[in-house]
JSON list of C-alpha atoms in Angstrom, two decimals:
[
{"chain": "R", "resi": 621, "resn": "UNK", "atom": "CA", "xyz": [66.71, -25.31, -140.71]},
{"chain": "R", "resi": 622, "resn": "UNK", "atom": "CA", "xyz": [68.07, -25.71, -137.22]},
{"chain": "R", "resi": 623, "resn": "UNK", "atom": "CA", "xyz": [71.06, -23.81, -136.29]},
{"chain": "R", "resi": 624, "resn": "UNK", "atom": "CA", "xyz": [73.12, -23.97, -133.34]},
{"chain": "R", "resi": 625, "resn": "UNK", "atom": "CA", "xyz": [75.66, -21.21, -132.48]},
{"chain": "R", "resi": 626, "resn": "UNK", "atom": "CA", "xyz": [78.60, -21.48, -130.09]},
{"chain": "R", "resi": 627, "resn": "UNK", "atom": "CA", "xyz": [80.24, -18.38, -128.59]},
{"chain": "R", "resi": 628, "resn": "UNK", "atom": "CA", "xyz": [83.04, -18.32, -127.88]},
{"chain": "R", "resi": 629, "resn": "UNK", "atom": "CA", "xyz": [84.70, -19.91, -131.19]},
{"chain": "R", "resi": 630, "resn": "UNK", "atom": "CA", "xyz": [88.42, -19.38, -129.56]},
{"chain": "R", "resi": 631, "resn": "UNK", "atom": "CA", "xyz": [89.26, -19.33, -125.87]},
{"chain": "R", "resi": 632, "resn": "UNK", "atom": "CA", "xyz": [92.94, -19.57, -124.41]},
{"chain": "R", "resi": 633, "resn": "UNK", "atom": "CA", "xyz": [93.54, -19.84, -120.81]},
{"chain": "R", "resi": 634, "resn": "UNK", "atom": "CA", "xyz": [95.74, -20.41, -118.07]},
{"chain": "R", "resi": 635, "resn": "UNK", "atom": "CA", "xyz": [95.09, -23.30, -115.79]},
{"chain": "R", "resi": 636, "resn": "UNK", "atom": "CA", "xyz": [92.96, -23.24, -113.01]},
{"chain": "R", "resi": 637, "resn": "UNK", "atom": "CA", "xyz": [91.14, -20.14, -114.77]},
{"chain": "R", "resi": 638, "resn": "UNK", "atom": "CA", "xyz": [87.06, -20.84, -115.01]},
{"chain": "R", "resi": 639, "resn": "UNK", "atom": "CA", "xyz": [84.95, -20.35, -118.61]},
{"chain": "R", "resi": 640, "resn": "UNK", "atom": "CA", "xyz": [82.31, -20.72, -119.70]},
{"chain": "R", "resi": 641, "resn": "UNK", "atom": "CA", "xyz": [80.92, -21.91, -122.93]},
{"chain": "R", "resi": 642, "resn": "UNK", "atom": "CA", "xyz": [77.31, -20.92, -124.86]},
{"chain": "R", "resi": 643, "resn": "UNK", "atom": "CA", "xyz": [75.18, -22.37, -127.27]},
{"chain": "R", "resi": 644, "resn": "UNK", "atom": "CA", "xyz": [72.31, -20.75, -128.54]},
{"chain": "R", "resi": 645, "resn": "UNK", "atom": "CA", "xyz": [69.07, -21.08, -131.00]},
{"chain": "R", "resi": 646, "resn": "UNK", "atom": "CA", "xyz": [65.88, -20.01, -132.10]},
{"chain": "R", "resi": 647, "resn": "UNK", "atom": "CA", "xyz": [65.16, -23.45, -132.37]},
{"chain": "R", "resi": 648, "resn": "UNK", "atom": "CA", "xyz": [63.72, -25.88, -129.24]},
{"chain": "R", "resi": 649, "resn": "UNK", "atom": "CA", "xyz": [65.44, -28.76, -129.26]},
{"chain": "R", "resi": 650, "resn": "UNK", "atom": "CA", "xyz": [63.79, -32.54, -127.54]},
{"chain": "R", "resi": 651, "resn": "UNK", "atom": "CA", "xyz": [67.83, -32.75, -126.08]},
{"chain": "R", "resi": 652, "resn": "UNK", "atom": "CA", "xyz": [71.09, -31.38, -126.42]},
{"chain": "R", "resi": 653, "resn": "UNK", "atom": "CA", "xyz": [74.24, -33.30, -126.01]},
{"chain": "R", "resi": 654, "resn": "UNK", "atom": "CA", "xyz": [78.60, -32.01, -125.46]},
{"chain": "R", "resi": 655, "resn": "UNK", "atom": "CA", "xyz": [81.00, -33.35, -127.41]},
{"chain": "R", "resi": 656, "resn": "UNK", "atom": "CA", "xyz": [84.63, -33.59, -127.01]},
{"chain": "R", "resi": 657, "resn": "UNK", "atom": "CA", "xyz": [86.71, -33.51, -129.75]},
{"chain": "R", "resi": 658, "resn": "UNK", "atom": "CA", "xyz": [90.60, -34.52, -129.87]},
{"chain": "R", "resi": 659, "resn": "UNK", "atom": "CA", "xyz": [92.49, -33.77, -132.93]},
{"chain": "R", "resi": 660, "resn": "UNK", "atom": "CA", "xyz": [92.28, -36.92, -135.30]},
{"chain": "R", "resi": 661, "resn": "UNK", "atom": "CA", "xyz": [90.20, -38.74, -133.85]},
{"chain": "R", "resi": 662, "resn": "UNK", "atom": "CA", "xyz": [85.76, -38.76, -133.52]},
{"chain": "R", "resi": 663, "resn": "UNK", "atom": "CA", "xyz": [83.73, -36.34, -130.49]},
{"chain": "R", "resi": 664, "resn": "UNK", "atom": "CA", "xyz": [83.28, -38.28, -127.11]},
{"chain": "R", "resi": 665, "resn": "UNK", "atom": "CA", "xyz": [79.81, -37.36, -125.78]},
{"chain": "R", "resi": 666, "resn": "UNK", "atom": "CA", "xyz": [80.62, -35.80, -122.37]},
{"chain": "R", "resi": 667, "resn": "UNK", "atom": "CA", "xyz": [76.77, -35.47, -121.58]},
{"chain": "R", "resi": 668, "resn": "UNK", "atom": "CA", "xyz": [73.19, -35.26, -122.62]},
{"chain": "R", "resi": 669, "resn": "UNK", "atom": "CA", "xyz": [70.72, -32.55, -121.13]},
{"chain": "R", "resi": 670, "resn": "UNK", "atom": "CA", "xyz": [66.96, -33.40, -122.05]},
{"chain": "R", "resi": 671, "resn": "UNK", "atom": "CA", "xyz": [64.61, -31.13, -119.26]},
{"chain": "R", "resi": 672, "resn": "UNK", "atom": "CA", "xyz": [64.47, -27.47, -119.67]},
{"chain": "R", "resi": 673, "resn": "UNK", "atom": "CA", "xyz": [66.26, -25.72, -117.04]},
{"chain": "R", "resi": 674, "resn": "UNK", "atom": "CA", "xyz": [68.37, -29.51, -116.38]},
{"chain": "R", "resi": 675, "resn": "UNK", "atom": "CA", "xyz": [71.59, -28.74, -114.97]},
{"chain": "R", "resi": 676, "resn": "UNK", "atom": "CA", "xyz": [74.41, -31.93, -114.74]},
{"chain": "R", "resi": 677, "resn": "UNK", "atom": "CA", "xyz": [77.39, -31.68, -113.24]},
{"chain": "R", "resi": 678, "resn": "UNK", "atom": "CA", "xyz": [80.87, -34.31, -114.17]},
{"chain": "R", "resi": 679, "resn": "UNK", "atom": "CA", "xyz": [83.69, -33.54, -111.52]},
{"chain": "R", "resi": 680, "resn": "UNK", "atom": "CA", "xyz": [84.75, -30.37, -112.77]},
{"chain": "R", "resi": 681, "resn": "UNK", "atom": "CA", "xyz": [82.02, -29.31, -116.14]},
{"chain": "R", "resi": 682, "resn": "UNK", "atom": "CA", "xyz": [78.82, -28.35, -115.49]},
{"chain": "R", "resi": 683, "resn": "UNK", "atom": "CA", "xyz": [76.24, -28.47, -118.15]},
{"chain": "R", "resi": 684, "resn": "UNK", "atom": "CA", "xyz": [72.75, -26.56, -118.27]},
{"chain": "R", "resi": 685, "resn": "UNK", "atom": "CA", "xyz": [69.68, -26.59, -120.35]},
{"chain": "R", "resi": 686, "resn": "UNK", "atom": "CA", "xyz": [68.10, -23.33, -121.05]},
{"chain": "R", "resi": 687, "resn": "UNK", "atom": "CA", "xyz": [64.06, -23.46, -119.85]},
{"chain": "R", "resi": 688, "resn": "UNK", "atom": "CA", "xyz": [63.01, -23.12, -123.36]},
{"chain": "R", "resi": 689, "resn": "UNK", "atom": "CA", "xyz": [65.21, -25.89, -124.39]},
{"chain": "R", "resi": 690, "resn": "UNK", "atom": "CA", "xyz": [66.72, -23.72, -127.01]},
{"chain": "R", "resi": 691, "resn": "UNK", "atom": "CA", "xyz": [69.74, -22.88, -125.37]},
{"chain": "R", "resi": 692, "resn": "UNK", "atom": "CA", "xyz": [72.99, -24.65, -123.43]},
{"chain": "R", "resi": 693, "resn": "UNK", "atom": "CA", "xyz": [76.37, -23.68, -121.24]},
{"chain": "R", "resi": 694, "resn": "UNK", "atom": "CA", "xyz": [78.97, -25.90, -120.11]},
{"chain": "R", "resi": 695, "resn": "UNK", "atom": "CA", "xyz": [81.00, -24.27, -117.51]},
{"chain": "R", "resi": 696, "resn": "UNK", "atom": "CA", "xyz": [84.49, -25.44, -116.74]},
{"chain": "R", "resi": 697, "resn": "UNK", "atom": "CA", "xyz": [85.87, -24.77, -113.38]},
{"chain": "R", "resi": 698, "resn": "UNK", "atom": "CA", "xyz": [90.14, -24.21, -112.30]},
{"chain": "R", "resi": 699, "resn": "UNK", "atom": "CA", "xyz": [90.77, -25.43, -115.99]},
{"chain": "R", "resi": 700, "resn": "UNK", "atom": "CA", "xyz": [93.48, -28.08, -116.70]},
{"chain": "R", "resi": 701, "resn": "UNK", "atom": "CA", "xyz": [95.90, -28.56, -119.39]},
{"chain": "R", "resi": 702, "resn": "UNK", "atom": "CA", "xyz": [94.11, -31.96, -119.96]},
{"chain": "R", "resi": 703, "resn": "UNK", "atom": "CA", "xyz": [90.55, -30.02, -120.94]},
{"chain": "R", "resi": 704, "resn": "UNK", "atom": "CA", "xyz": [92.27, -28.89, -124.37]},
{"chain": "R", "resi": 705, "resn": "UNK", "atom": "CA", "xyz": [90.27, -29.86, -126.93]},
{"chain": "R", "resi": 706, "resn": "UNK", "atom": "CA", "xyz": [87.04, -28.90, -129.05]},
{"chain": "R", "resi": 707, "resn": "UNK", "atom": "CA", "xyz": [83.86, -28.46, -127.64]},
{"chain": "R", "resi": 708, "resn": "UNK", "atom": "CA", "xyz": [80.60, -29.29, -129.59]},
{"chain": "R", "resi": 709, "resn": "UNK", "atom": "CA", "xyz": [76.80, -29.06, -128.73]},
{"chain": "R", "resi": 710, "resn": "UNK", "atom": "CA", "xyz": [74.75, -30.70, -130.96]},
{"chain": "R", "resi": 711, "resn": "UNK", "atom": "CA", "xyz": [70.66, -30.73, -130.47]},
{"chain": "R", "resi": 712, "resn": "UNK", "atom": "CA", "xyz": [68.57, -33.70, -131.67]},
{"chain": "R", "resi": 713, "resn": "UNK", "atom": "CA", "xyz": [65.24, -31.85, -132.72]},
{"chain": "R", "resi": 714, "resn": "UNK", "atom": "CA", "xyz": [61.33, -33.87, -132.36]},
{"chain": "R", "resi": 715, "resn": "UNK", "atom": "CA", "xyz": [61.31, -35.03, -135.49]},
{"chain": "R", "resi": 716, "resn": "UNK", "atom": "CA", "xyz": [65.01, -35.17, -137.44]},
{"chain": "R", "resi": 717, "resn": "UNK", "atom": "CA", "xyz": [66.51, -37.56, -135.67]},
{"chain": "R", "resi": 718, "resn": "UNK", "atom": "CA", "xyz": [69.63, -36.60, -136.71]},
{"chain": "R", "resi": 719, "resn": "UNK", "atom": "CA", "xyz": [71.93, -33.94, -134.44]},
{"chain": "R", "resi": 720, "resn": "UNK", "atom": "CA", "xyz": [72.99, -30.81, -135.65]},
{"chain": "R", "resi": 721, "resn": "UNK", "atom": "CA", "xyz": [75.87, -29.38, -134.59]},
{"chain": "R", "resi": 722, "resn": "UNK", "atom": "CA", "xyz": [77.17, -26.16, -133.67]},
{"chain": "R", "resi": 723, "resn": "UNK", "atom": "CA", "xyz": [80.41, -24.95, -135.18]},
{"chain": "R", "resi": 724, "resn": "UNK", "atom": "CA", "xyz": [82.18, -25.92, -131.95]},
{"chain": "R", "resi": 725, "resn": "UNK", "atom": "CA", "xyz": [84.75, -23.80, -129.67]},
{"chain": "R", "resi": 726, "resn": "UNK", "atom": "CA", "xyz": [88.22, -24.74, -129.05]},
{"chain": "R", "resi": 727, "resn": "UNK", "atom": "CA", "xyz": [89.44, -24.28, -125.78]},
{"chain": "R", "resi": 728, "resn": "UNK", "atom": "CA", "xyz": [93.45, -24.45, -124.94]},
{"chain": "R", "resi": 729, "resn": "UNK", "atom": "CA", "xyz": [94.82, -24.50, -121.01]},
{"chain": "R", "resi": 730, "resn": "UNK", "atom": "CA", "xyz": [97.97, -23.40, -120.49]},
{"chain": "R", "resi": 731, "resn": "UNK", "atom": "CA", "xyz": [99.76, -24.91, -118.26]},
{"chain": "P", "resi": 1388, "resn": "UNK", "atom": "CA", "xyz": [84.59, -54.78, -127.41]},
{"chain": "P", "resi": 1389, "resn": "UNK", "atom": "CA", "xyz": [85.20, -53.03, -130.97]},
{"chain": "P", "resi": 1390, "resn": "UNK", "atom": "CA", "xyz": [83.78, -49.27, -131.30]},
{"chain": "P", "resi": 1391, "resn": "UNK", "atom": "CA", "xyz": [82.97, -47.73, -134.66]},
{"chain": "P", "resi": 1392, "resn": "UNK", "atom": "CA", "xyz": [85.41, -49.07, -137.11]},
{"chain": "P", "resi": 1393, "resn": "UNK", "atom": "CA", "xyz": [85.82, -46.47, -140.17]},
{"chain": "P", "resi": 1394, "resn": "UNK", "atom": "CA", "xyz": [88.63, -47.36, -143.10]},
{"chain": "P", "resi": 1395, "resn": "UNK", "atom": "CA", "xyz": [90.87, -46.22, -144.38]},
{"chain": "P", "resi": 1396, "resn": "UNK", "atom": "CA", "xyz": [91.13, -43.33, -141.88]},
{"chain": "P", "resi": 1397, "resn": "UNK", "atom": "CA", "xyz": [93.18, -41.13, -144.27]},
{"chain": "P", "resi": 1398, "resn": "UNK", "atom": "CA", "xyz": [92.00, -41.18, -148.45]},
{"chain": "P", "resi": 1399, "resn": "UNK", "atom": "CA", "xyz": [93.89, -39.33, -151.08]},
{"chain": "P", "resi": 1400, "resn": "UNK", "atom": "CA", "xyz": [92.49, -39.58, -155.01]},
{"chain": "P", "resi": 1401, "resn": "UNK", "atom": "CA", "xyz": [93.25, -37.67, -157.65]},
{"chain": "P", "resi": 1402, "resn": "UNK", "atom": "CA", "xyz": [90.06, -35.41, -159.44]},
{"chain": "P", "resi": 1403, "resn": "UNK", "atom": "CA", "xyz": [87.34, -37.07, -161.02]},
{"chain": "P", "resi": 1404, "resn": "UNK", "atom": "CA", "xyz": [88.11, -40.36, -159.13]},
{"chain": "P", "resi": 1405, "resn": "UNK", "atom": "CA", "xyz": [85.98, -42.22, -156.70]},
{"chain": "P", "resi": 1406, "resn": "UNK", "atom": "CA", "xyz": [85.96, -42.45, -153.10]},
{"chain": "P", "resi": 1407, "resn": "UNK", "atom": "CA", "xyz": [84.62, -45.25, -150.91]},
{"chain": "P", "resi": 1408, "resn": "UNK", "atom": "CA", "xyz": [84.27, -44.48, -147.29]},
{"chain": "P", "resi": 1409, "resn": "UNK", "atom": "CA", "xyz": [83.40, -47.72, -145.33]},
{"chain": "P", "resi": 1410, "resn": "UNK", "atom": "CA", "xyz": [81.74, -47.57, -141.72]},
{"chain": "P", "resi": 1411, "resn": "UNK", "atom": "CA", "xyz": [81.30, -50.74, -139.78]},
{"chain": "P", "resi": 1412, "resn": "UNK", "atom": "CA", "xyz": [79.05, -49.76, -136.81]},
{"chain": "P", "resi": 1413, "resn": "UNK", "atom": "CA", "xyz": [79.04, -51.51, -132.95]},
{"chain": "P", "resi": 1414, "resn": "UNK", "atom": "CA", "xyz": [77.67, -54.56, -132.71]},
{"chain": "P", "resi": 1415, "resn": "UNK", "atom": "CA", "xyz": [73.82, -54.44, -132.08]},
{"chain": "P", "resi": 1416, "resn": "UNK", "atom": "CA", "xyz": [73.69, -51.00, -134.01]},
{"chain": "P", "resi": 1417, "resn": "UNK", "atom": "CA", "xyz": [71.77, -50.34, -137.04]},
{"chain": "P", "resi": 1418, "resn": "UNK", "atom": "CA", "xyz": [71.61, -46.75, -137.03]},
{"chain": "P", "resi": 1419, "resn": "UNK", "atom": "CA", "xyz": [74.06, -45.15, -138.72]},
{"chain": "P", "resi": 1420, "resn": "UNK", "atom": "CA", "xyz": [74.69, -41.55, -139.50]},
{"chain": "P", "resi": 1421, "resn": "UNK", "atom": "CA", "xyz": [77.04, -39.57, -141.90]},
{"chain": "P", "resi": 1422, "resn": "UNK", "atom": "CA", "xyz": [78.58, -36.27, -141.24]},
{"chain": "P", "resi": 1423, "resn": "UNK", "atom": "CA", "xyz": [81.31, -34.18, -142.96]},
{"chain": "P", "resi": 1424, "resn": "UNK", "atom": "CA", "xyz": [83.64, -32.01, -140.97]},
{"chain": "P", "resi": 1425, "resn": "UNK", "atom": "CA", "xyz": [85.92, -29.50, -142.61]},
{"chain": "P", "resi": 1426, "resn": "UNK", "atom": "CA", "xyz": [88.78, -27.73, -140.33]},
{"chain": "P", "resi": 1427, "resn": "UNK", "atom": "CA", "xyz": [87.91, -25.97, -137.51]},
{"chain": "P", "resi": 1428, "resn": "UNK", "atom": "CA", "xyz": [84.46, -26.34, -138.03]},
{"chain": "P", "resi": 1429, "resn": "UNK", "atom": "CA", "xyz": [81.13, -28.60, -136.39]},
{"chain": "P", "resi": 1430, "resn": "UNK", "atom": "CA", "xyz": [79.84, -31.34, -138.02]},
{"chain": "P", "resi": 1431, "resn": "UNK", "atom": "CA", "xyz": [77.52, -31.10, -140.73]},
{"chain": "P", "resi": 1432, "resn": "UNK", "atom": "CA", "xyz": [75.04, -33.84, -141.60]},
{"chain": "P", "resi": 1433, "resn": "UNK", "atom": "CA", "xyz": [74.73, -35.61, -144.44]},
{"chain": "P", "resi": 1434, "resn": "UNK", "atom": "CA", "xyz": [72.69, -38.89, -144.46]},
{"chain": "P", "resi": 1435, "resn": "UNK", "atom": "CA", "xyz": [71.02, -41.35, -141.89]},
{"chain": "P", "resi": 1436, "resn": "UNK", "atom": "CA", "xyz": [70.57, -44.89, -142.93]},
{"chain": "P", "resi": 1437, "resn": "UNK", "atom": "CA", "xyz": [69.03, -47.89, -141.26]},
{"chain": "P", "resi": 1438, "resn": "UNK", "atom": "CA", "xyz": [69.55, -51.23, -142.27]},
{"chain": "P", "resi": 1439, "resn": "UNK", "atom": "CA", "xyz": [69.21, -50.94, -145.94]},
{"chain": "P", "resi": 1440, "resn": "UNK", "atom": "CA", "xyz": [67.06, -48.12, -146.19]},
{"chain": "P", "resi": 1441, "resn": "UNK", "atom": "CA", "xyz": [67.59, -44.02, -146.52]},
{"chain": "P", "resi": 1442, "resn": "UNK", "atom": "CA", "xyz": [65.57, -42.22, -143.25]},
{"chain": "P", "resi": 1443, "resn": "UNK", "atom": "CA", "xyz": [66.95, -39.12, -144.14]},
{"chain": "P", "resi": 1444, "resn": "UNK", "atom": "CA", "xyz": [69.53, -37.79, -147.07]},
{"chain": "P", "resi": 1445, "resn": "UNK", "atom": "CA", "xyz": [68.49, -34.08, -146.19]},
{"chain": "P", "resi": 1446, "resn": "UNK", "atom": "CA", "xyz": [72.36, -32.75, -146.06]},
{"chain": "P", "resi": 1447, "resn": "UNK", "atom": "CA", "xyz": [73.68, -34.54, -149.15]},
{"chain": "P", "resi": 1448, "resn": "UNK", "atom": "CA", "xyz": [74.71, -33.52, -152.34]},
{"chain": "P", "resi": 1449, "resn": "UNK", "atom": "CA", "xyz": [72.07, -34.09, -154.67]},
{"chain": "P", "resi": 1450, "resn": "UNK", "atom": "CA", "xyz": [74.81, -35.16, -156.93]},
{"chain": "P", "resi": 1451, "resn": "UNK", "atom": "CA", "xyz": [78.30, -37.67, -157.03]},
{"chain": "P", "resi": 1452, "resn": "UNK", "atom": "CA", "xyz": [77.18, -38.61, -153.64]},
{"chain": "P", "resi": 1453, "resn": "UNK", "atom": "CA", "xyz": [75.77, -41.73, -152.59]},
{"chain": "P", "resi": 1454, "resn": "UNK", "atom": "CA", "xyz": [75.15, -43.74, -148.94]},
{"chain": "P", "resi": 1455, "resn": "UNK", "atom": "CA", "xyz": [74.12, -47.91, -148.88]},
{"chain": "P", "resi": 1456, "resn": "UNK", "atom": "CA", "xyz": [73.83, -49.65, -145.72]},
{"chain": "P", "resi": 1457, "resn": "UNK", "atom": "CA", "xyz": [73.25, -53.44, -146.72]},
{"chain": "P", "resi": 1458, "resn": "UNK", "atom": "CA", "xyz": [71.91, -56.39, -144.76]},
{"chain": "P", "resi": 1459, "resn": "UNK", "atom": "CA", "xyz": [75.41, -57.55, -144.68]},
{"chain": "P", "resi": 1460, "resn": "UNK", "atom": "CA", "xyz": [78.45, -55.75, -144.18]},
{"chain": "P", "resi": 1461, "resn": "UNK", "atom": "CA", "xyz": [79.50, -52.14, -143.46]},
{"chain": "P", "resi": 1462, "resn": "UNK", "atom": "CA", "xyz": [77.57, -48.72, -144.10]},
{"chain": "P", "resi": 1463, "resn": "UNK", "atom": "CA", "xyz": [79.51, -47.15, -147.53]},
{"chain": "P", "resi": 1464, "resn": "UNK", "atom": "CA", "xyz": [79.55, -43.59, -148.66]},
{"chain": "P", "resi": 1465, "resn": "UNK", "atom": "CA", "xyz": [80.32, -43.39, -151.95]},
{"chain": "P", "resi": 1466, "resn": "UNK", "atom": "CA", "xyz": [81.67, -40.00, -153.69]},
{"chain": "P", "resi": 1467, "resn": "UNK", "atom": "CA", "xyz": [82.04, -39.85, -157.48]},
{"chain": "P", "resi": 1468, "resn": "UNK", "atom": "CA", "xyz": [84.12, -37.83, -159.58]},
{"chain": "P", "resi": 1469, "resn": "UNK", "atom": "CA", "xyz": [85.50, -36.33, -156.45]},
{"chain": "P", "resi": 1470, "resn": "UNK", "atom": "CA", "xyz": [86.78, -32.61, -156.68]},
{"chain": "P", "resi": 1471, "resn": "UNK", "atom": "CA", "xyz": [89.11, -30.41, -154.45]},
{"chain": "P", "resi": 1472, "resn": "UNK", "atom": "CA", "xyz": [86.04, -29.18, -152.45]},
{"chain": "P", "resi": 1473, "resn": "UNK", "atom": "CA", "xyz": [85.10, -32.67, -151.12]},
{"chain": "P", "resi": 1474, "resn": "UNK", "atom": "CA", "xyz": [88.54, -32.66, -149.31]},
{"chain": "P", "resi": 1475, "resn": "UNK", "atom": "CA", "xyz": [87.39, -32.97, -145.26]},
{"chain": "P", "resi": 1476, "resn": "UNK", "atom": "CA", "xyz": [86.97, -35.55, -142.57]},
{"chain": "P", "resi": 1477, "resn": "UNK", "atom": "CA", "xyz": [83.96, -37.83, -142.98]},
{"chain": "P", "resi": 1478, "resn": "UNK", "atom": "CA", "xyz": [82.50, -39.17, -139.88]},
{"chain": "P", "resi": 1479, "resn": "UNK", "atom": "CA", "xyz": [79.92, -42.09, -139.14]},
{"chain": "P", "resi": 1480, "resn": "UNK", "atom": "CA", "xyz": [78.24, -41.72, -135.94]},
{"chain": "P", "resi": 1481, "resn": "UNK", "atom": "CA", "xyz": [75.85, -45.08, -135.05]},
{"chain": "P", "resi": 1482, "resn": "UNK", "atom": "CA", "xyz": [73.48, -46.46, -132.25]},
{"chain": "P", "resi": 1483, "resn": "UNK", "atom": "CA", "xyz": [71.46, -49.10, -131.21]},
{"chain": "P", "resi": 1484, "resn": "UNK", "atom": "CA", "xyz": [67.93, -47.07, -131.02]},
{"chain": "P", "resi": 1485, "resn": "UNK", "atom": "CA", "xyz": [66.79, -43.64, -131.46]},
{"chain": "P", "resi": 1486, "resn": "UNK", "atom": "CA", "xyz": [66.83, -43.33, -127.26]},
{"chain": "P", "resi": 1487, "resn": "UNK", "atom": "CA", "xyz": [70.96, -44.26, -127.55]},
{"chain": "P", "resi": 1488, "resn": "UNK", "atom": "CA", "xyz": [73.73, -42.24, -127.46]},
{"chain": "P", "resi": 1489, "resn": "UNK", "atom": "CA", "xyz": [75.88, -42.04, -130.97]},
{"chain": "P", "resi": 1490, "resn": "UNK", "atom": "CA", "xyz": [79.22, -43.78, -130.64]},
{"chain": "P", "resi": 1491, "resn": "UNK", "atom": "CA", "xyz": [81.51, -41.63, -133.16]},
{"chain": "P", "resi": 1492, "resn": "UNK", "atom": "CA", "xyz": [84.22, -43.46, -135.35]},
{"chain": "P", "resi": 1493, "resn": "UNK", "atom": "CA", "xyz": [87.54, -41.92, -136.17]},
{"chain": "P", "resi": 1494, "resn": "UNK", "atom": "CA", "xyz": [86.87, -40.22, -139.25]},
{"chain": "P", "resi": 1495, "resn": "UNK", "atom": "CA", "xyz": [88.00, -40.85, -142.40]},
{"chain": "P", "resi": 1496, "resn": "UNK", "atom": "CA", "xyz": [90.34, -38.12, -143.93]},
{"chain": "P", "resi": 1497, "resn": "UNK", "atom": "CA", "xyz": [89.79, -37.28, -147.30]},
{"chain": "P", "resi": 1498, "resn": "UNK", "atom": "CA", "xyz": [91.88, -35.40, -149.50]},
{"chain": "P", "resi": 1499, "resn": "UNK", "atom": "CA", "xyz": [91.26, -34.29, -153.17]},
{"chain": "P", "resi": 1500, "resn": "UNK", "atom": "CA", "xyz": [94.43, -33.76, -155.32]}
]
């Protein structure tokens, strides 16, 4: 079985503070993909990472794939109130085809 | 340009009823995946279907729980004889190839009284 864990679970923050956000396995994953989650409503990919040791950058997140394509980060930089939200990585393994997700960290910017 | 349609979006039924989840995917799609969500959790997976058959039914309940996605019409997940722990928000999650991105729907809110 393929686990995915996310550290932090909880983070609170006061805008324009910078975080960071892990997800790790023992598993090597063929890509691993963010999520966005707002409450109600599905997760908006934000980005997929593919090559070991990719990094991808959108305006203010950057996202990196661990060499071994077993682990991620997404780093946030001068946080806004609009980032709120939950965060998921999910990995789509060689053969699944089906993403597993990790239990996700909530992030909340005060403003 | 219509994204994932899922109905109803919220569910409530009594024990021991039945619940029909419906998932209409984008048009061109005929991958679709299940996944159950309960609060402040991930997602966990339950089924992938492609046009009328199973791939993979690895996460679901052996039992009460079933997943059709016909030639015609939308993707259904079907729970039987539903019981408090089923309460959670169902997802469907579908693309166009396996090299696609997944286009979520809304969820489906389900909630066992």
């Amino acid at each position: 079985t393929q686990l995915l864990e996310q550290s932090p679970q909880f983070l609170s923050i006061q805008e324009g503070e910078n975080l960071t956000v892990y997800c790790n396995s023992s598993s090597v994953f063929s890509s691993l993909q963010w999520y966005r989650q707002e409450p109600g409503e599905g997760p908006v990919l934000l980005v997929t990472v593919v090559t070991g040791g990719e990094v991808k950058k959108l305006k203010r997140l950057t996202f990196q794939f661990g060499d071994a394509r077993k682990d991620s980060s997404l780093h946030i930089t001068a946080a806004q109130p609009g980032d709120t939200g939950l965060y998921l990585c999910a990995g789509e393994g060689t053969g699944r085809r089906a993403l597993t997700f990790g239990s996700g960290t909530r992030l909340q910017v005060q403003p | 340009n219509a994204g994932v349609m899922q109905n109803p979006r919220h569910l409530v039924r009594r024990r021991g009823q039945e619940a029909r989840l419906r998932c209409s995917p984008m048009k061109g799609h005929s991958h679709v995946y299940w996944y159950r969500q309960l609060p402040e959790e991930g997602l966990k997976f339950m089924v992938y279907l492609q046009k009328e058959n199973i791939i993979d039914e690895s996460g679901m309940p052996k039992e009460r729980f079933s997943a059709e996605f016909p030639k015609e019409g939308p993707s259904i997940l079907r729970i039987q004889q539903v019981v408090r722990g089923d309460s959670a928000a169902y997802f469907c999650a579908t693309r166009g190839g396996l090299e696609s991105p997944l286009h979520f729907g809304n969820g489906t809110r389900l909630t066992v009284t």
